[in-house]
mmCIF file of C-alpha atoms in Angstrom:
data_model
loop_
_atom_site.group_PDB
_atom_site.id
_atom_site.type_symbol
_atom_site.label_atom_id
_atom_site.label_comp_id
_atom_site.label_asym_id
_atom_site.label_seq_id
_atom_site.Cartn_x
_atom_site.Cartn_y
_atom_site.Cartn_z
ATOM 1 C CA PRO A 294 13.252 -28.863 8.572
ATOM 2 C CA PRO A 295 15.803 -30.329 6.482
ATOM 3 C CA VAL A 296 18.203 -28.172 5.362
ATOM 4 C CA PRO A 297 17.149 -27.704 1.671
ATOM 5 C CA VAL A 298 13.835 -26.703 2.826
ATOM 6 C CA PHE A 299 14.879 -24.339 5.452
ATOM 7 C CA PHE A 300 17.071 -22.776 2.366
ATOM 8 C CA ALA A 301 14.049 -22.505 0.135
ATOM 9 C CA ILE A 302 12.102 -20.631 3.149
ATOM 10 C CA ARG A 303 14.767 -18.507 3.793
ATOM 11 C CA CYS A 304 14.800 -17.866 -0.174
ATOM 12 C CA MET A 305 11.125 -17.106 -0.349
ATOM 13 C CA GLY A 306 11.699 -14.848 2.371
ATOM 14 C CA GLY A 307 14.208 -12.895 1.379
ATOM 15 C CA ILE A 308 12.277 -11.960 -2.140
ATOM 16 C CA ALA A 309 9.244 -10.823 -0.049
ATOM 17 C CA VAL A 310 11.353 -8.464 1.987
ATOM 18 C CA ALA A 311 13.440 -7.144 -0.975
ATOM 19 C CA ALA A 312 9.925 -6.584 -2.865
ATOM 20 C CA PHE A 313 8.408 -4.653 0.161
ATOM 21 C CA ASP A 314 11.737 -2.803 0.529
ATOM 22 C CA LEU A 315 11.967 -1.544 -2.831
ATOM 23 C CA SER A 316 8.351 -0.450 -3.316
ATOM 24 C CA ARG A 317 8.564 1.500 0.268
ATOM 25 C CA LYS A 318 11.706 3.273 -1.028
ATOM 26 C CA ALA A 319 10.309 4.122 -4.374
ATOM 27 C CA TYR A 320 7.182 5.700 -2.474
ATOM 28 C CA MET A 321 9.657 7.741 -0.372
ATOM 29 C CA SER A 322 11.832 8.716 -3.129
ATOM 30 C CA ALA A 323 8.966 9.829 -5.373
ATOM 31 C CA GLU A 324 6.639 11.685 -2.414
ATOM 32 C CA VAL A 325 8.830 12.634 0.272
ATOM 33 C CA PRO A 326 10.314 16.098 0.317
ATOM 34 C CA ASN A 327 14.194 16.961 0.599
ATOM 35 C CA ASN A 328 14.006 19.181 3.198
ATOM 36 C CA VAL A 329 12.221 16.866 5.732
ATOM 37 C CA ARG A 330 13.663 13.562 4.017
ATOM 38 C CA GLY A 331 15.934 12.878 6.820
ATOM 39 C CA ARG A 332 13.317 13.123 9.542
ATOM 40 C CA ILE A 333 10.748 10.902 7.704
ATOM 41 C CA THR A 334 13.284 8.292 6.925
ATOM 42 C CA SER A 335 14.184 8.092 10.630
ATOM 43 C CA LEU A 336 10.976 8.102 11.929
ATOM 44 C CA GLN A 337 10.118 5.189 9.645
ATOM 45 C CA ALA A 338 12.951 3.446 11.137
ATOM 46 C CA GLY A 339 12.130 4.256 14.500
ATOM 47 C CA LEU A 340 8.840 2.870 14.427
ATOM 48 C CA MET A 341 10.278 -0.484 12.792
ATOM 49 C CA LYS A 342 12.599 -0.362 15.933
ATOM 50 C CA VAL A 343 9.757 0.207 18.448
ATOM 51 C CA ALA A 344 8.240 -2.704 16.348
ATOM 52 C CA VAL A 345 11.101 -5.100 16.934
ATOM 53 C CA MET A 346 11.817 -4.091 20.477
ATOM 54 C CA PHE A 347 8.326 -5.491 21.252
ATOM 55 C CA ALA A 348 8.269 -8.398 19.130
ATOM 56 C CA ALA A 349 11.503 -9.105 20.819
ATOM 57 C CA ILE A 350 9.913 -9.127 24.330
ATOM 58 C CA LEU A 351 7.395 -11.080 22.800
ATOM 59 C CA SER A 352 9.463 -13.606 21.052
ATOM 60 C CA GLY A 353 11.720 -14.304 24.558
ATOM 61 C CA VAL A 354 8.751 -14.947 26.209
ATOM 62 C CA VAL A 355 6.888 -17.207 23.425
ATOM 63 C CA ALA A 356 10.451 -19.160 23.372
ATOM 64 C CA GLU A 357 10.766 -19.495 27.128
ATOM 65 C CA ARG A 358 6.837 -20.312 28.165
ATOM 66 C CA VAL A 359 5.813 -22.156 25.319
ATOM 67 C CA ALA A 360 8.322 -23.158 22.645
ATOM 68 C CA THR A 361 10.668 -22.279 20.155
ATOM 69 C CA ARG A 362 9.166 -22.969 17.176
ATOM 70 C CA SER A 363 5.693 -21.199 17.969
ATOM 71 C CA ILE A 364 7.787 -17.746 17.402
ATOM 72 C CA PHE A 365 7.479 -18.554 13.830
ATOM 73 C CA PHE A 366 3.611 -18.979 14.160
ATOM 74 C CA VAL A 367 3.699 -15.710 15.821
ATOM 75 C CA GLN A 368 5.648 -14.076 12.780
ATOM 76 C CA ALA A 369 3.657 -15.212 10.250
ATOM 77 C CA ALA A 370 0.174 -13.894 11.992
ATOM 78 C CA PHE A 371 1.648 -10.333 12.232
ATOM 79 C CA THR A 372 2.808 -10.853 8.624
ATOM 80 C CA CYS A 373 -0.654 -11.361 7.479
ATOM 81 C CA THR A 374 -1.928 -8.546 9.585
ATOM 82 C CA ALA A 375 0.310 -6.027 7.572
ATOM 83 C CA MET A 376 -0.857 -7.558 4.031
ATOM 84 C CA LEU A 377 -4.870 -7.263 5.259
ATOM 85 C CA ALA A 378 -3.903 -3.431 6.288
ATOM 86 C CA ILE A 379 -1.883 -2.546 3.137
ATOM 87 C CA LEU A 380 -4.647 -4.280 0.979
ATOM 88 C CA ALA A 381 -7.425 -2.385 3.198
ATOM 89 C CA HIS A 382 -5.128 0.814 2.747
ATOM 90 C CA GLU A 383 -4.691 0.534 -1.182
ATOM 91 C CA GLY A 384 -8.408 -0.531 -1.941
ATOM 92 C CA SER A 385 -9.843 2.542 -0.152
ATOM 93 C CA LYS A 386 -7.143 4.803 -2.006
ATOM 94 C CA ALA A 387 -7.890 3.316 -5.261
ATOM 95 C CA LEU A 388 -11.845 3.830 -4.311
ATOM 96 C CA LEU A 389 -10.952 7.810 -3.813
ATOM 97 C CA ALA A 390 -8.847 8.292 -6.515
ATOM 98 C CA ARG A 391 -11.439 6.727 -9.133
ATOM 99 C CA ARG A 392 -13.886 9.057 -7.670
ATOM 100 C CA SER A 393 -12.099 12.060 -7.858
ATOM 101 C CA LEU A 394 -10.815 11.102 -11.556
ATOM 102 C CA ASP A 395 -14.461 10.811 -12.713
ATOM 103 C CA ALA A 396 -15.588 13.898 -11.381
ATOM 104 C CA VAL A 397 -12.786 15.909 -12.943
ATOM 105 C CA ASP A 398 -13.307 14.035 -16.327
ATOM 106 C CA ALA A 399 -17.407 15.192 -16.145
ATOM 107 C CA GLU A 400 -16.463 18.886 -15.355
ATOM 108 C CA LEU A 401 -13.753 18.609 -18.183
ATOM 109 C CA GLY A 402 -16.456 17.026 -20.359
ATOM 110 C CA VAL A 403 -19.041 19.849 -19.355
ATOM 111 C CA ALA A 404 -16.107 22.467 -20.036
ATOM 112 C CA ALA A 405 -15.221 21.216 -23.090
ATOM 113 C CA GLY A 406 -18.377 21.107 -24.613
ATOM 114 C CA GLY A 407 -18.382 17.162 -24.790
ATOM 115 C CA ARG A 408 -15.151 16.779 -26.683
ATOM 116 C CA GLY A 409 -13.811 14.865 -23.854
ATOM 117 C CA GLY A 410 -11.912 15.715 -21.251
ATOM 118 C CA GLY A 411 -7.687 15.373 -21.293
ATOM 119 C CA ARG A 412 -7.545 13.881 -17.901
ATOM 120 C CA ARG A 413 -7.750 10.176 -18.810
ATOM 121 C CA SER A 414 -5.845 10.593 -22.409
ATOM 122 C CA GLY A 415 -2.910 12.498 -20.247
ATOM 123 C CA ARG A 416 -2.599 9.472 -18.083
ATOM 124 C CA GLY A 417 -2.573 7.416 -21.037
ATOM 125 C CA ALA A 418 0.143 9.013 -22.664
ATOM 126 C CA SER A 419 2.190 9.236 -19.902
ATOM 127 C CA SER A 420 1.700 5.329 -19.122
ATOM 128 C CA SER A 421 3.278 4.991 -22.468
ATOM 129 C CA ALA A 422 6.622 6.529 -21.808
ATOM 130 C CA PRO A 423 9.341 4.144 -22.585
ATOM 131 C CA SER A 424 11.000 2.554 -19.696
ATOM 132 C CA ILE A 425 14.752 2.586 -18.865
ATOM 133 C CA GLY A 426 16.466 -0.480 -18.723
ATOM 134 C CA LEU A 427 18.628 -2.024 -15.588
ATOM 135 C CA ARG A 428 21.720 -1.726 -18.130
ATOM 136 C CA THR A 429 21.375 1.708 -19.044
ATOM 137 C CA VAL A 430 21.101 2.580 -15.455
ATOM 138 C CA ALA A 431 23.698 0.991 -14.321
ATOM 139 C CA ARG A 432 26.025 2.374 -16.781
ATOM 140 C CA GLN A 433 24.852 5.677 -15.762
ATOM 141 C CA HIS A 434 24.584 5.720 -12.336
ATOM 142 C CA TRP A 435 27.283 2.865 -11.541
ATOM 143 C CA ARG A 436 29.826 5.442 -9.436
ATOM 144 C CA THR A 437 26.797 6.489 -7.410
ATOM 145 C CA ILE A 438 25.471 3.019 -6.583
ATOM 146 C CA LEU A 439 29.031 1.254 -5.865
ATOM 147 C CA GLY A 440 30.145 4.499 -3.901
ATOM 148 C CA ALA A 441 27.181 5.034 -1.700
ATOM 149 C CA GLY A 442 25.933 1.458 -2.180
ATOM 150 C CA GLY A 443 29.012 0.162 -1.008
ATOM 151 C CA TYR A 444 29.215 2.070 1.880
ATOM 152 C CA CYS A 445 25.683 1.295 2.581
ATOM 153 C CA ALA A 446 26.507 -2.482 2.220
ATOM 154 C CA LEU A 447 29.336 -2.267 4.872
ATOM 155 C CA VAL A 448 26.914 -0.453 7.031
ATOM 156 C CA ASN A 449 24.153 -3.043 6.254
ATOM 157 C CA GLY A 450 26.942 -5.998 7.344
ATOM 158 C CA VAL A 451 28.304 -4.287 10.588
ATOM 159 C CA ARG A 452 24.435 -4.123 11.452
ATOM 160 C CA GLN A 453 23.526 -7.879 10.834
ATOM 161 C CA THR A 454 26.373 -9.311 12.117
ATOM 162 C CA TRP A 455 25.678 -7.755 15.641
ATOM 163 C CA VAL A 456 22.001 -9.717 15.550
ATOM 164 C CA ILE A 457 24.103 -12.658 15.680
ATOM 165 C CA ALA A 458 26.920 -11.571 17.779
ATOM 166 C CA LEU A 459 25.089 -10.308 20.795
ATOM 167 C CA PRO A 460 22.929 -13.303 21.328
ATOM 168 C CA LEU A 461 25.895 -15.458 20.974
ATOM 169 C CA GLN A 462 27.792 -13.643 23.607
ATOM 170 C CA ALA A 463 24.515 -13.512 26.104
ATOM 171 C CA HIS A 464 24.382 -17.092 25.648
ATOM 172 C CA SER A 465 27.727 -17.535 26.801
ATOM 173 C CA LEU A 466 27.295 -15.814 29.827
ATOM 174 C CA GLY A 467 24.411 -17.947 30.773
ATOM 175 C CA LEU A 468 21.666 -15.707 30.311
ATOM 176 C CA SER A 469 18.384 -17.237 29.185
ATOM 177 C CA LYS A 470 16.131 -16.791 26.260
ATOM 178 C CA GLU A 471 13.848 -14.718 28.327
ATOM 179 C CA HIS A 472 16.536 -12.310 29.679
ATOM 180 C CA ILE A 473 18.111 -12.111 25.983
ATOM 181 C CA GLY A 474 15.057 -11.293 24.314
ATOM 182 C CA PHE A 475 14.996 -8.018 27.338
ATOM 183 C CA LEU A 476 18.360 -7.566 26.098
ATOM 184 C CA VAL A 477 17.244 -6.844 22.605
ATOM 185 C CA ALA A 478 14.522 -4.999 23.376
ATOM 186 C CA TRP A 479 17.088 -2.717 25.804
ATOM 187 C CA PHE A 480 18.811 -1.843 22.940
ATOM 188 C CA ARG A 481 15.957 -1.445 20.495
ATOM 189 C CA GLY A 482 14.457 1.321 22.810
ATOM 190 C CA ILE A 483 17.641 3.323 22.771
ATOM 191 C CA ASP A 484 17.751 2.685 19.133
ATOM 192 C CA ALA A 485 14.355 3.661 18.076
ATOM 193 C CA PHE A 486 14.461 6.676 20.589
ATOM 194 C CA MET A 487 17.467 8.104 18.330
ATOM 195 C CA ASN A 488 15.582 7.570 15.378
ATOM 196 C CA LEU A 489 12.402 9.055 16.531
ATOM 197 C CA PHE A 490 13.770 12.347 18.203
ATOM 198 C CA VAL A 491 17.492 13.139 17.099
ATOM 199 C CA THR A 492 18.345 11.651 13.958
ATOM 200 C CA GLY A 493 16.354 13.008 11.251
ATOM 201 C CA ARG A 494 16.676 16.333 13.165
ATOM 202 C CA ILE A 495 20.523 16.158 12.848
ATOM 203 C CA ILE A 496 20.541 15.264 9.242
ATOM 204 C CA ASP A 497 18.066 17.816 8.042
ATOM 205 C CA ARG A 498 19.678 20.681 9.810
ATOM 206 C CA TYR A 499 23.473 19.773 9.507
ATOM 207 C CA GLY A 500 23.603 17.332 7.096
ATOM 208 C CA ARG A 501 23.941 13.479 6.940
ATOM 209 C CA ASN A 502 27.877 13.048 7.613
ATOM 210 C CA ARG A 503 27.173 14.739 11.055
ATOM 211 C CA ALA A 504 25.313 11.859 12.179
ATOM 212 C CA ALA A 505 27.414 9.019 9.913
ATOM 213 C CA ILE A 506 30.990 9.548 11.081
ATOM 214 C CA PRO A 507 29.810 9.277 15.213
ATOM 215 C CA SER A 508 27.911 6.804 14.512
ATOM 216 C CA LEU A 509 30.258 4.567 12.673
ATOM 217 C CA LEU A 510 32.863 5.337 15.694
ATOM 218 C CA LEU A 511 30.113 4.075 17.887
ATOM 219 C CA LEU A 512 29.467 0.991 16.313
ATOM 220 C CA ALA A 513 33.308 0.250 15.688
ATOM 221 C CA PHE A 514 33.496 0.748 20.045
ATOM 222 C CA SER A 515 30.473 -1.467 20.513
ATOM 223 C CA TYR A 516 31.985 -4.328 19.195
ATOM 224 C CA VAL A 517 35.370 -3.508 21.146
ATOM 225 C CA LEU A 518 33.249 -3.854 24.366
ATOM 226 C CA LEU A 519 31.273 -6.871 23.124
ATOM 227 C CA PRO A 520 34.067 -9.501 24.031
ATOM 228 C CA LEU A 521 35.116 -7.627 26.967
ATOM 229 C CA SER A 522 31.520 -7.979 28.566
ATOM 230 C CA ARG A 523 31.653 -10.418 31.607
ATOM 231 C CA SER A 524 28.164 -10.008 33.025
ATOM 232 C CA ALA A 525 24.680 -8.904 31.979
ATOM 233 C CA GLY A 526 25.774 -5.304 33.639
ATOM 234 C CA THR A 527 28.566 -4.930 31.116
ATOM 235 C CA LEU A 528 26.588 -6.489 27.986
ATOM 236 C CA MET A 529 23.661 -4.007 28.518
ATOM 237 C CA VAL A 530 26.686 -0.734 28.227
ATOM 238 C CA ALA A 531 27.787 -2.493 24.804
ATOM 239 C CA ALA A 532 24.412 -2.926 23.790
ATOM 240 C CA ALA A 533 23.796 0.965 24.717
ATOM 241 C CA VAL A 534 26.781 1.696 22.957
ATOM 242 C CA TYR A 535 25.914 0.088 19.860
ATOM 243 C CA ALA A 536 22.781 1.373 20.144
ATOM 244 C CA LEU A 537 23.404 5.043 19.985
ATOM 245 C CA GLY A 538 25.770 4.387 16.867
ATOM 246 C CA ASN A 539 22.988 2.106 15.348
ATOM 247 C CA GLY A 540 20.536 4.869 16.397
ATOM 248 C CA LEU A 541 22.471 7.675 14.598
ATOM 249 C CA SER A 542 22.748 6.141 11.468
ATOM 250 C CA GLY A 543 18.813 4.742 11.402
ATOM 251 C CA GLY A 544 17.228 5.908 8.224
ATOM 252 C CA ILE A 545 20.927 6.783 6.541
ATOM 253 C CA VAL A 546 20.324 4.174 4.080
ATOM 254 C CA ASN A 547 17.064 4.710 3.236
ATOM 255 C CA TYR A 548 17.961 8.365 2.872
ATOM 256 C CA LEU A 549 20.471 7.675 0.536
ATOM 257 C CA ALA A 550 18.457 5.434 -1.951
ATOM 258 C CA THR A 551 15.734 7.780 -1.793
ATOM 259 C CA SER A 552 17.759 10.983 -2.419
ATOM 260 C CA LEU A 553 19.998 9.783 -5.046
ATOM 261 C CA ALA A 554 17.288 7.415 -7.348
ATOM 262 C CA PRO A 555 16.634 9.346 -10.414
ATOM 263 C CA ALA A 556 13.200 10.183 -11.202
ATOM 264 C CA ASN A 557 12.971 8.876 -14.609
ATOM 265 C CA ALA A 558 14.123 5.393 -13.158
ATOM 266 C CA ARG A 559 13.480 4.974 -9.546
ATOM 267 C CA THR A 560 12.659 1.581 -9.175
ATOM 268 C CA GLN A 561 15.154 0.413 -11.639
ATOM 269 C CA PHE A 562 17.977 2.427 -9.839
ATOM 270 C CA LEU A 563 16.673 1.146 -6.102
ATOM 271 C CA GLY A 564 16.671 -2.381 -7.208
ATOM 272 C CA LEU A 565 20.131 -2.541 -8.223
ATOM 273 C CA TRP A 566 20.943 -0.369 -4.766
ATOM 274 C CA LYS A 567 19.204 -3.082 -3.378
ATOM 275 C CA THR A 568 21.168 -5.648 -5.022
ATOM 276 C CA VAL A 569 24.617 -4.060 -3.747
ATOM 277 C CA THR A 570 23.239 -2.979 -0.239
ATOM 278 C CA SER A 571 22.583 -6.857 0.591
ATOM 279 C CA VAL A 572 25.828 -7.991 -0.047
ATOM 280 C CA GLY A 573 26.992 -6.639 3.234
ATOM 281 C CA GLY A 574 24.279 -8.658 5.135
ATOM 282 C CA PHE A 575 25.221 -11.675 3.418
ATOM 283 C CA ILE A 576 28.874 -12.081 3.390
ATOM 284 C CA PHE A 577 29.933 -10.376 7.034
ATOM 285 C CA PRO A 578 27.705 -12.607 9.378
ATOM 286 C CA PRO A 579 29.325 -15.738 7.767
ATOM 287 C CA LEU A 580 32.454 -14.599 7.874
ATOM 288 C CA PHE A 581 32.155 -13.756 11.406
ATOM 289 C CA GLY A 582 31.280 -17.285 12.249
ATOM 290 C CA VAL A 583 34.269 -18.448 10.255
ATOM 291 C CA ILE A 584 36.685 -16.298 11.655
ATOM 292 C CA ALA A 585 35.371 -17.328 15.028
ATOM 293 C CA ASP A 586 35.503 -20.927 14.483
ATOM 294 C CA SER A 587 39.317 -20.743 12.534
ATOM 295 C CA THR A 588 41.026 -18.701 15.151
ATOM 296 C CA GLY A 589 38.890 -20.150 18.237
ATOM 297 C CA SER A 590 38.508 -16.563 19.436
ATOM 298 C CA PHE A 591 35.145 -14.692 19.916
ATOM 299 C CA SER A 592 37.170 -11.393 20.506
ATOM 300 C CA VAL A 593 39.218 -11.716 17.069
ATOM 301 C CA SER A 594 35.997 -12.111 14.948
ATOM 302 C CA CYS A 595 34.512 -8.808 16.573
ATOM 303 C CA SER A 596 37.671 -6.936 16.095
ATOM 304 C CA PHE A 597 37.208 -7.503 12.690
ATOM 305 C CA ILE A 598 33.662 -6.259 12.284
ATOM 306 C CA SER A 599 35.197 -3.246 14.563
ATOM 307 C CA GLY A 600 37.599 -3.210 11.634
ATOM 308 C CA VAL A 601 34.995 -2.983 8.874
ATOM 309 C CA ALA A 602 33.043 -0.239 10.590
ATOM 310 C CA CYS A 603 36.113 1.500 10.839
ATOM 311 C CA PHE A 604 36.843 1.031 6.911
ATOM 312 C CA ALA A 605 33.053 2.095 6.486
ATOM 313 C CA LEU A 606 33.687 5.620 8.012
ATOM 314 C CA ALA A 607 36.609 5.878 5.334
ATOM 315 C CA TRP A 608 34.715 4.940 2.156
ATOM 316 C CA ASN A 609 31.763 7.067 3.151
ATOM 317 C CA ILE A 610 34.354 10.227 3.701
ATOM 318 C CA LEU A 611 36.356 9.189 0.421
ATOM 319 C CA PHE A 612 33.584 7.988 -2.138
ATOM 320 C CA VAL A 613 30.090 8.962 -0.596
ATOM 321 C CA ARG A 614 28.436 12.660 -1.614
ATOM 322 C CA GLU A 615 25.929 14.227 1.062
ATOM 323 C CA GLY A 616 22.959 12.973 -1.453
ATOM 324 C CA VAL A 617 20.008 15.781 -1.800
ATOM 325 C CA GLN A 618 20.873 19.401 -2.591
ATOM 326 C CA ASP A 619 19.963 22.269 -1.426
ATOM 327 C CA PRO A 620 15.786 22.752 -1.879
ATOM 328 C CA GLU A 621 16.340 26.594 -2.669
ATOM 329 C CA ALA A 622 18.699 26.167 -5.368
ATOM 330 C CA LEU A 623 16.254 23.470 -6.953
ATOM 331 C CA GLU A 624 13.642 25.486 -6.769
ATOM 332 C CA VAL A 625 15.552 28.589 -8.405
ATOM 333 C CA VAL A 626 16.521 25.968 -11.292
ATOM 334 C CA ALA A 627 12.729 24.584 -11.630
ATOM 335 C CA SER A 628 11.623 28.255 -11.786
ATOM 336 C CA ALA A 629 14.328 29.222 -14.366
ATOM 337 C CA SER A 630 13.305 25.756 -16.145
ATOM 338 C CA ALA A 631 9.712 26.388 -16.405
ATOM 339 C CA LEU A 632 10.506 30.203 -17.849
ATOM 340 C CA VAL A 633 12.798 29.007 -20.670
ATOM 341 C CA ALA A 634 10.199 26.240 -21.493
ATOM 342 C CA ALA A 635 7.427 29.072 -21.537
ATOM 343 C CA SER A 636 9.676 31.146 -23.732
ATOM 344 C CA GLN A 637 9.641 28.418 -26.495
ATOM 345 C CA LEU A 638 6.304 26.789 -26.202
ATOM 346 C CA GLU A 639 4.471 30.070 -26.614
ATOM 347 C CA GLU A 640 6.911 32.654 -27.659
ATOM 348 C CA ILE A 641 7.236 34.724 -25.032
ATOM 349 C CA PRO A 642 10.235 36.846 -25.277
ATOM 350 C CA LEU A 643 12.398 36.653 -22.195
ATOM 351 C CA PRO A 644 12.888 39.567 -19.592
ATOM 352 C CA ARG A 645 15.969 41.640 -20.766
ATOM 353 C CA ALA A 646 18.232 43.608 -18.479
ATOM 354 C CA PRO A 647 17.818 47.132 -18.469
ATOM 355 C CA SER A 648 20.550 48.638 -20.664
ATOM 356 C CA ARG A 649 23.244 50.515 -18.371
ATOM 357 C CA PRO A 650 23.636 54.162 -19.026
ATOM 358 C CA ASP A 651 27.566 53.798 -19.225
ATOM 359 C CA VAL A 652 27.026 51.615 -22.688
ATOM 360 C CA GLU A 653 24.473 54.019 -24.348
ATOM 361 C CA GLN A 654 25.449 55.183 -27.775
ATOM 362 C CA VAL A 655 26.047 58.690 -28.242
ATOM 363 C CA HIS A 656 24.205 60.092 -31.167
#
């Protein structure tokens, strides 16, 4: 298609992907407990990469045996299937929720002697709560959005550039489209294995930095190895190093987003977060091509992205906090807040500390 049409198609696709990503992160932020957040986000990232792995094989076969343009029809078919699955799930969930609410309202109505249940009125009251604007959220959380969001933007830039750099190097070595598809599936498989079985456990048990720091070092090293690859075997080694690093960082972006999002403004925060974190994927792949064209060296452009990964490592250490607080500490704070609220609303006196014998008055 003409360049303006292709640009419009990419814009519409980007809007759709951003909307889906925002709804997915908002749901995870509200529903996933903190003590398993690392495993859940890594599991989700791993499942997505398994799908990408099989899609890479299928795309390579279709492009080699049928036609390159046929890949877009395959992608459209999978997208429509996913949309139908989401609609079916949401429809069944809404039906079950409606039946449950009707049953609860009926029980509350009978118990209250026909005065009407408080379930639906409570829902109406909560829905009328004023929303917080984007400007207010940006003013309150700009340090978090620029600090952690800037780190995630750098990581996304390194990831998105690899999607371009690996096929370019494979094509320069004379590999066929089918072989390139299997090469992509190779590193996606290692990547998915790390997400499914390793990364989440490391994050939940030892903290995010225990996975983030070695992942960035491996990503930087993979860009050093890529231009040095002179055969399919050495290219597989570089891809494996990248897969180990990317697998260790898999789920960290979603982990930070869902952990740092405030409960009273999740969608606003995540919208600003998505805007900042998408900058890396928008800037660094074109910049990679510009550097390669201007210098005439693929190695120089790979060295630049390797430097970006090292800069992301320094940014993470200096400006990004861990994200999730200790669940036990949160439970203690919640219990104390509930006790204070109960004493204020129901006029229940707070428990007093027992008097010490050494400070009792002497009569």
